[in-house]
Amino acid sequence: MSQVRVVVRLVRLVAVLCAAVLVGAVLAVPVLGGPARARWLSACCRAALRAVGVRLRVNGGPYSDGAGVLVVANHMSWIDVLAMAAVQPVRMLAKHEVRDWPVIGALAARTGALFVDRAGLRALPATVDATAQALRSGSAVGVFPEGTTWCGQAAGPFRRAAFQAAIDAGAQVRPVAFELRRPDGTPDRSSAFVGDQTLWDSLHRVLRLPALICELTVLPAIPAGSAADRRELARMAADAVAAVTGVPHTAEWQQPLGGAAESARVEAA
């Protein structure tokens, strides 16, 4: 039964991709205006989640009413990227490898993602400047400040660089909390994209699940000027997310209980 489920969902996902990438590139995206284009892109992300068996629940939103905003969230899976864009299109701040990912890479490029090289600190000032420029232009910029995916039983500290961009641009920070659950309400760890998994490994695990719920909670915005510096701004955002998930964003990594897939981290968007 699980293999039949995988095949059916995979076919549905391919159909969504054809519409989102091929039809969108040729016809829909170039001719649609701003609001209509945003609705179309969000609908594509919602359709992709439904195709793989993920039900999205959204509490609150949208992220902004047109002003630039830095959207920051905890990070467990590639599901987070689609779910964030399903609420309102955002320009993701992502590592350059994401450009080559199927599904996510194409959609990220369509929404004007800021692809950056995280190999060293030399590129950091340019990344902060590019993010600040996007915020000044009125864009919603999505960031996973932990820098890596976590299993959901533990979480990492929010890195501070992106928050400096919000301060430089005088933009608000919008915390977003992600939770992955089974239909009975229990947390799901198997859908996390961690360890040495490939994207296909993670996708296959999600496709095999009978059902999965991704709950996204949009929290009150934090004005950049309300914090003394980027360190405090990052802490305020992390604390807001932790108040929903119940998982503190610790300064030191503590290995969570569970199998290898739950106890490792990988570099991710």
Short mmCIF file of C-alpha atoms in Angstrom, two decimals:
data_model
loop_
_atom_site.label_atom_id
_atom_site.label_comp_id
_atom_site.label_asym_id
_atom_site.label_seq_id
_atom_site.Cartn_x
_atom_site.Cartn_y
_atom_site.Cartn_z
CA MET A 1 0.00 0.00 0.00
CA SER A 2 2.81 2.44 0.86
CA GLN A 3 4.46 1.91 -2.53
CA VAL A 4 1.19 2.64 -4.32
CA ARG A 5 0.89 5.80 -2.24
CA VAL A 6 4.41 6.85 -3.22
CA VAL A 7 3.75 6.36 -6.94
CA VAL A 8 0.42 8.21 -6.90
CA ARG A 9 1.85 11.16 -4.99
CA LEU A 10 4.93 11.30 -7.16
CA VAL A 11 2.78 11.47 -10.30
CA ARG A 12 0.76 14.28 -8.73
CA LEU A 13 3.94 16.15 -7.83
CA VAL A 14 5.28 15.87 -11.36
CA ALA A 15 1.99 17.27 -12.67
CA VAL A 16 2.24 20.23 -10.30
CA LEU A 17 5.83 20.86 -11.36
CA CYS A 18 4.89 20.87 -15.02
CA ALA A 19 2.27 23.53 -14.33
CA ALA A 20 4.45 25.59 -11.99
CA VAL A 21 7.68 25.54 -13.98
CA LEU A 22 6.73 25.05 -17.62
CA VAL A 23 3.35 26.80 -17.86
CA GLY A 24 4.44 29.45 -15.40
CA ALA A 25 7.65 30.28 -17.25
CA VAL A 26 5.99 30.41 -20.67
CA LEU A 27 2.70 32.11 -19.88
CA ALA A 28 1.48 32.80 -16.36
CA VAL A 29 4.37 34.54 -14.58
CA PRO A 30 5.31 37.03 -17.31
CA VAL A 31 1.74 38.24 -17.91
CA LEU A 32 0.30 38.27 -14.40
CA GLY A 33 0.43 41.44 -12.36
CA GLY A 34 1.96 41.63 -8.89
CA PRO A 35 -0.99 40.50 -6.69
CA ALA A 36 -2.18 37.89 -9.19
CA ARG A 37 1.35 36.57 -9.65
CA ALA A 38 1.75 36.29 -5.88
CA ARG A 39 -1.49 34.33 -5.58
CA TRP A 40 -0.46 32.03 -8.43
CA LEU A 41 2.95 31.28 -6.89
CA SER A 42 1.42 30.61 -3.48
CA ALA A 43 -1.15 28.31 -5.07
CA CYS A 44 1.65 26.34 -6.75
CA CYS A 45 3.38 25.81 -3.40
CA ARG A 46 0.13 24.73 -1.75
CA ALA A 47 -0.52 22.32 -4.61
CA ALA A 48 2.96 20.83 -4.28
CA LEU A 49 2.40 20.21 -0.57
CA ARG A 50 -0.97 18.60 -1.20
CA ALA A 51 0.56 16.43 -3.93
CA VAL A 52 3.06 14.89 -1.49
CA GLY A 53 0.44 14.38 1.23
CA VAL A 54 1.22 17.38 3.43
CA ARG A 55 -1.72 19.35 4.82
CA LEU A 56 -0.87 22.97 5.62
CA ARG A 57 -2.45 24.72 8.59
CA VAL A 58 -1.80 28.44 8.89
CA ASN A 59 -2.33 30.51 12.02
CA GLY A 60 -2.18 34.24 11.35
CA GLY A 61 -0.66 36.05 8.40
CA PRO A 62 0.16 37.50 5.99
CA TYR A 63 3.75 38.48 6.65
CA SER A 64 3.40 42.08 5.49
CA ASP A 65 1.08 44.50 3.71
CA GLY A 66 3.68 45.61 1.18
CA ALA A 67 6.49 46.92 3.38
CA GLY A 68 9.82 45.10 3.50
CA VAL A 69 9.94 42.44 6.21
CA LEU A 70 12.46 39.82 7.28
CA VAL A 71 10.60 36.53 7.78
CA VAL A 72 12.58 34.22 10.08
CA ALA A 73 11.64 30.66 11.03
CA ASN A 74 12.87 27.45 12.60
CA HIS A 75 14.00 24.89 10.05
CA MET A 76 13.32 21.15 9.90
CA SER A 77 12.71 20.21 6.28
CA TRP A 78 12.36 21.27 2.64
CA ILE A 79 8.65 21.33 3.53
CA ASP A 80 9.27 24.59 5.39
CA VAL A 81 10.36 26.35 2.19
CA LEU A 82 7.19 25.47 0.31
CA ALA A 83 4.99 26.20 3.32
CA MET A 84 6.53 29.63 3.87
CA ALA A 85 5.92 30.60 0.25
CA ALA A 86 2.40 29.13 0.30
CA VAL A 87 1.29 31.84 2.74
CA GLN A 88 2.88 34.73 0.83
CA PRO A 89 5.70 34.68 -1.72
CA VAL A 90 9.05 35.55 -0.20
CA ARG A 91 12.53 36.04 -1.57
CA MET A 92 14.43 33.23 0.13
CA LEU A 93 17.97 33.73 1.37
CA ALA A 94 19.39 30.34 0.38
CA LYS A 95 22.73 28.67 -0.21
CA HIS A 96 23.63 28.52 -3.88
CA GLU A 97 23.29 24.72 -4.05
CA VAL A 98 19.52 25.10 -3.61
CA ARG A 99 19.33 26.53 -7.13
CA ASP A 100 19.94 22.99 -8.45
CA TRP A 101 17.34 21.27 -6.24
CA PRO A 102 14.28 19.92 -8.05
CA VAL A 103 11.00 21.60 -7.11
CA ILE A 104 12.44 23.97 -4.53
CA GLY A 105 15.22 25.36 -6.71
CA ALA A 106 12.87 26.23 -9.56
CA LEU A 107 10.29 27.82 -7.30
CA ALA A 108 12.95 29.73 -5.37
CA ALA A 109 14.35 31.16 -8.60
CA ARG A 110 10.84 32.16 -9.73
CA THR A 111 10.32 34.14 -6.52
CA GLY A 112 13.64 36.01 -6.77
CA ALA A 113 15.67 34.06 -4.20
CA LEU A 114 18.94 35.55 -2.99
CA PHE A 115 21.44 32.74 -3.56
CA VAL A 116 24.55 33.13 -1.44
CA ASP A 117 27.82 31.31 -0.90
CA ARG A 118 28.11 30.22 2.72
CA ALA A 119 31.58 28.73 2.29
CA GLY A 120 33.28 31.54 4.16
CA LEU A 121 32.93 34.87 5.95
CA ARG A 122 34.29 36.90 3.03
CA ALA A 123 30.92 36.98 1.29
CA LEU A 124 28.99 37.88 4.45
CA PRO A 125 29.01 41.70 4.07
CA ALA A 126 27.73 41.42 0.50
CA THR A 127 24.98 39.05 1.64
CA VAL A 128 23.88 41.44 4.39
CA ASP A 129 23.89 44.34 1.93
CA ALA A 130 21.89 42.44 -0.71
CA THR A 131 19.33 41.43 1.93
CA ALA A 132 19.03 45.02 3.19
CA GLN A 133 18.53 46.26 -0.37
CA ALA A 134 15.74 43.73 -0.92
CA LEU A 135 14.05 44.82 2.30
CA ARG A 136 14.28 48.49 1.33
CA SER A 137 12.61 47.67 -1.99
CA GLY A 138 9.58 46.34 -0.09
CA SER A 139 10.32 42.62 -0.44
CA ALA A 140 9.50 39.96 2.11
CA VAL A 141 12.79 38.08 2.58
CA GLY A 142 12.63 34.59 4.07
CA VAL A 143 15.51 33.30 6.20
CA PHE A 144 16.15 30.19 8.27
CA PRO A 145 18.67 31.73 10.69
CA GLU A 146 19.64 28.42 12.31
CA GLY A 147 21.59 27.82 9.10
CA THR A 148 20.92 24.07 9.24
CA THR A 149 17.93 21.78 9.54
CA TRP A 150 17.06 20.28 12.91
CA CYS A 151 14.89 17.32 13.86
CA GLY A 152 12.38 19.41 15.83
CA GLN A 153 13.25 17.81 19.15
CA ALA A 154 16.18 20.21 19.44
CA ALA A 155 16.89 23.55 17.79
CA GLY A 156 19.92 25.70 17.10
CA PRO A 157 20.66 29.36 17.82
CA PHE A 158 19.51 32.03 15.39
CA ARG A 159 22.55 33.38 13.57
CA ARG A 160 22.74 37.15 13.64
CA ALA A 161 23.85 38.30 10.15
CA ALA A 162 20.38 38.50 8.57
CA PHE A 163 19.11 40.51 11.52
CA GLN A 164 21.77 43.13 10.79
CA ALA A 165 20.18 43.54 7.36
CA ALA A 166 16.83 44.27 9.02
CA ILE A 167 18.46 46.87 11.25
CA ASP A 168 20.26 48.49 8.30
CA ALA A 169 17.01 48.67 6.32
CA GLY A 170 14.86 49.72 9.27
CA ALA A 171 12.59 46.76 8.53
CA GLN A 172 10.43 44.64 10.78
CA VAL A 173 11.24 41.04 11.66
CA ARG A 174 8.38 38.54 11.38
CA PRO A 175 8.98 35.32 13.37
CA VAL A 176 7.32 32.18 12.01
CA ALA A 177 7.06 28.86 13.86
CA PHE A 178 6.91 25.52 12.02
CA GLU A 179 5.65 22.28 13.53
CA LEU A 180 5.35 18.91 11.74
CA ARG A 181 2.73 16.54 13.16
CA ARG A 182 0.90 13.31 12.52
CA PRO A 183 -2.91 13.55 12.21
CA ASP A 184 -3.29 12.51 15.87
CA GLY A 185 -1.31 15.58 16.93
CA THR A 186 1.94 13.85 17.89
CA PRO A 187 5.16 15.46 16.60
CA ASP A 188 6.64 13.83 13.51
CA ARG A 189 10.43 13.49 13.33
CA SER A 190 10.68 11.19 10.32
CA SER A 191 9.90 14.00 7.88
CA ALA A 192 12.87 16.11 9.01
CA PHE A 193 15.60 16.54 6.37
CA VAL A 194 18.73 15.84 8.42
CA GLY A 195 21.88 13.78 8.56
CA ASP A 196 23.36 12.43 5.33
CA GLN A 197 20.02 12.11 3.56
CA THR A 198 19.68 13.24 -0.03
CA LEU A 199 16.70 15.34 -1.05
CA TRP A 200 15.21 12.25 -2.70
CA ASP A 201 15.64 10.23 0.53
CA SER A 202 13.75 12.85 2.48
CA LEU A 203 11.06 13.23 -0.18
CA HIS A 204 10.56 9.46 -0.33
CA ARG A 205 10.07 9.27 3.44
CA VAL A 206 7.38 11.95 3.28
CA LEU A 207 5.67 10.28 0.32
CA ARG A 208 5.39 7.04 2.30
CA LEU A 209 3.66 8.64 5.30
CA PRO A 210 -0.12 8.12 5.46
CA ALA A 211 -0.56 11.80 6.28
CA LEU A 212 1.45 14.75 7.58
CA ILE A 213 0.42 18.15 8.91
CA CYS A 214 2.63 21.21 8.66
CA GLU A 215 1.41 23.89 11.05
CA LEU A 216 2.73 27.38 10.41
CA THR A 217 2.19 30.13 12.97
CA VAL A 218 2.80 33.75 11.93
CA LEU A 219 3.82 35.68 15.05
CA PRO A 220 3.67 39.43 15.80
CA ALA A 221 6.27 41.50 13.98
CA ILE A 222 9.28 42.82 15.87
CA PRO A 223 10.47 46.32 14.83
CA ALA A 224 14.21 46.29 14.23
CA GLY A 225 14.54 49.43 16.35
CA SER A 226 13.09 47.70 19.41
CA ALA A 227 16.36 45.81 19.99
CA ALA A 228 19.70 47.22 21.11
CA ASP A 229 21.60 45.27 18.47
CA ARG A 230 21.35 42.29 16.11
CA ARG A 231 22.18 39.85 18.90
CA GLU A 232 19.17 40.96 20.94
CA LEU A 233 16.96 41.05 17.82
CA ALA A 234 17.91 37.47 16.98
CA ARG A 235 17.25 36.37 20.55
CA MET A 236 13.81 38.03 20.58
CA ALA A 237 12.83 36.26 17.35
CA ALA A 238 14.15 32.89 18.55
CA ASP A 239 12.29 33.23 21.86
CA ALA A 240 9.04 34.03 20.01
CA VAL A 241 9.37 30.87 17.89
CA ALA A 242 10.32 28.74 20.91
CA ALA A 243 7.21 29.95 22.77
CA VAL A 244 5.12 28.18 20.11
CA THR A 245 7.19 25.06 19.44
CA GLY A 246 8.29 24.50 23.04
CA VAL A 247 11.85 23.89 21.84
CA PRO A 248 14.47 26.47 22.96
CA HIS A 249 17.07 27.65 20.46
CA THR A 250 20.13 26.86 22.53
CA ALA A 251 23.56 28.36 22.02
CA GLU A 252 25.14 24.91 22.23
CA TRP A 253 23.95 21.87 20.29
CA GLN A 254 22.63 19.08 22.47
CA GLN A 255 22.14 15.73 20.76
CA PRO A 256 18.42 14.83 20.87
CA LEU A 257 17.08 11.43 21.73
CA GLY A 258 16.28 9.11 18.84
CA GLY A 259 17.89 7.56 15.80
CA ALA A 260 20.63 8.84 13.57
CA ALA A 261 18.20 10.71 11.35
CA GLU A 262 17.08 12.71 14.37
CA SER A 263 20.46 13.39 15.92
CA ALA A 264 22.31 14.98 13.02
CA ARG A 265 22.21 18.29 11.27
CA VAL A 266 22.97 19.27 7.69
CA GLU A 267 23.62 22.54 5.97
CA ALA A 268 20.39 23.68 4.33
CA ALA A 269 18.66 26.70 2.92
#
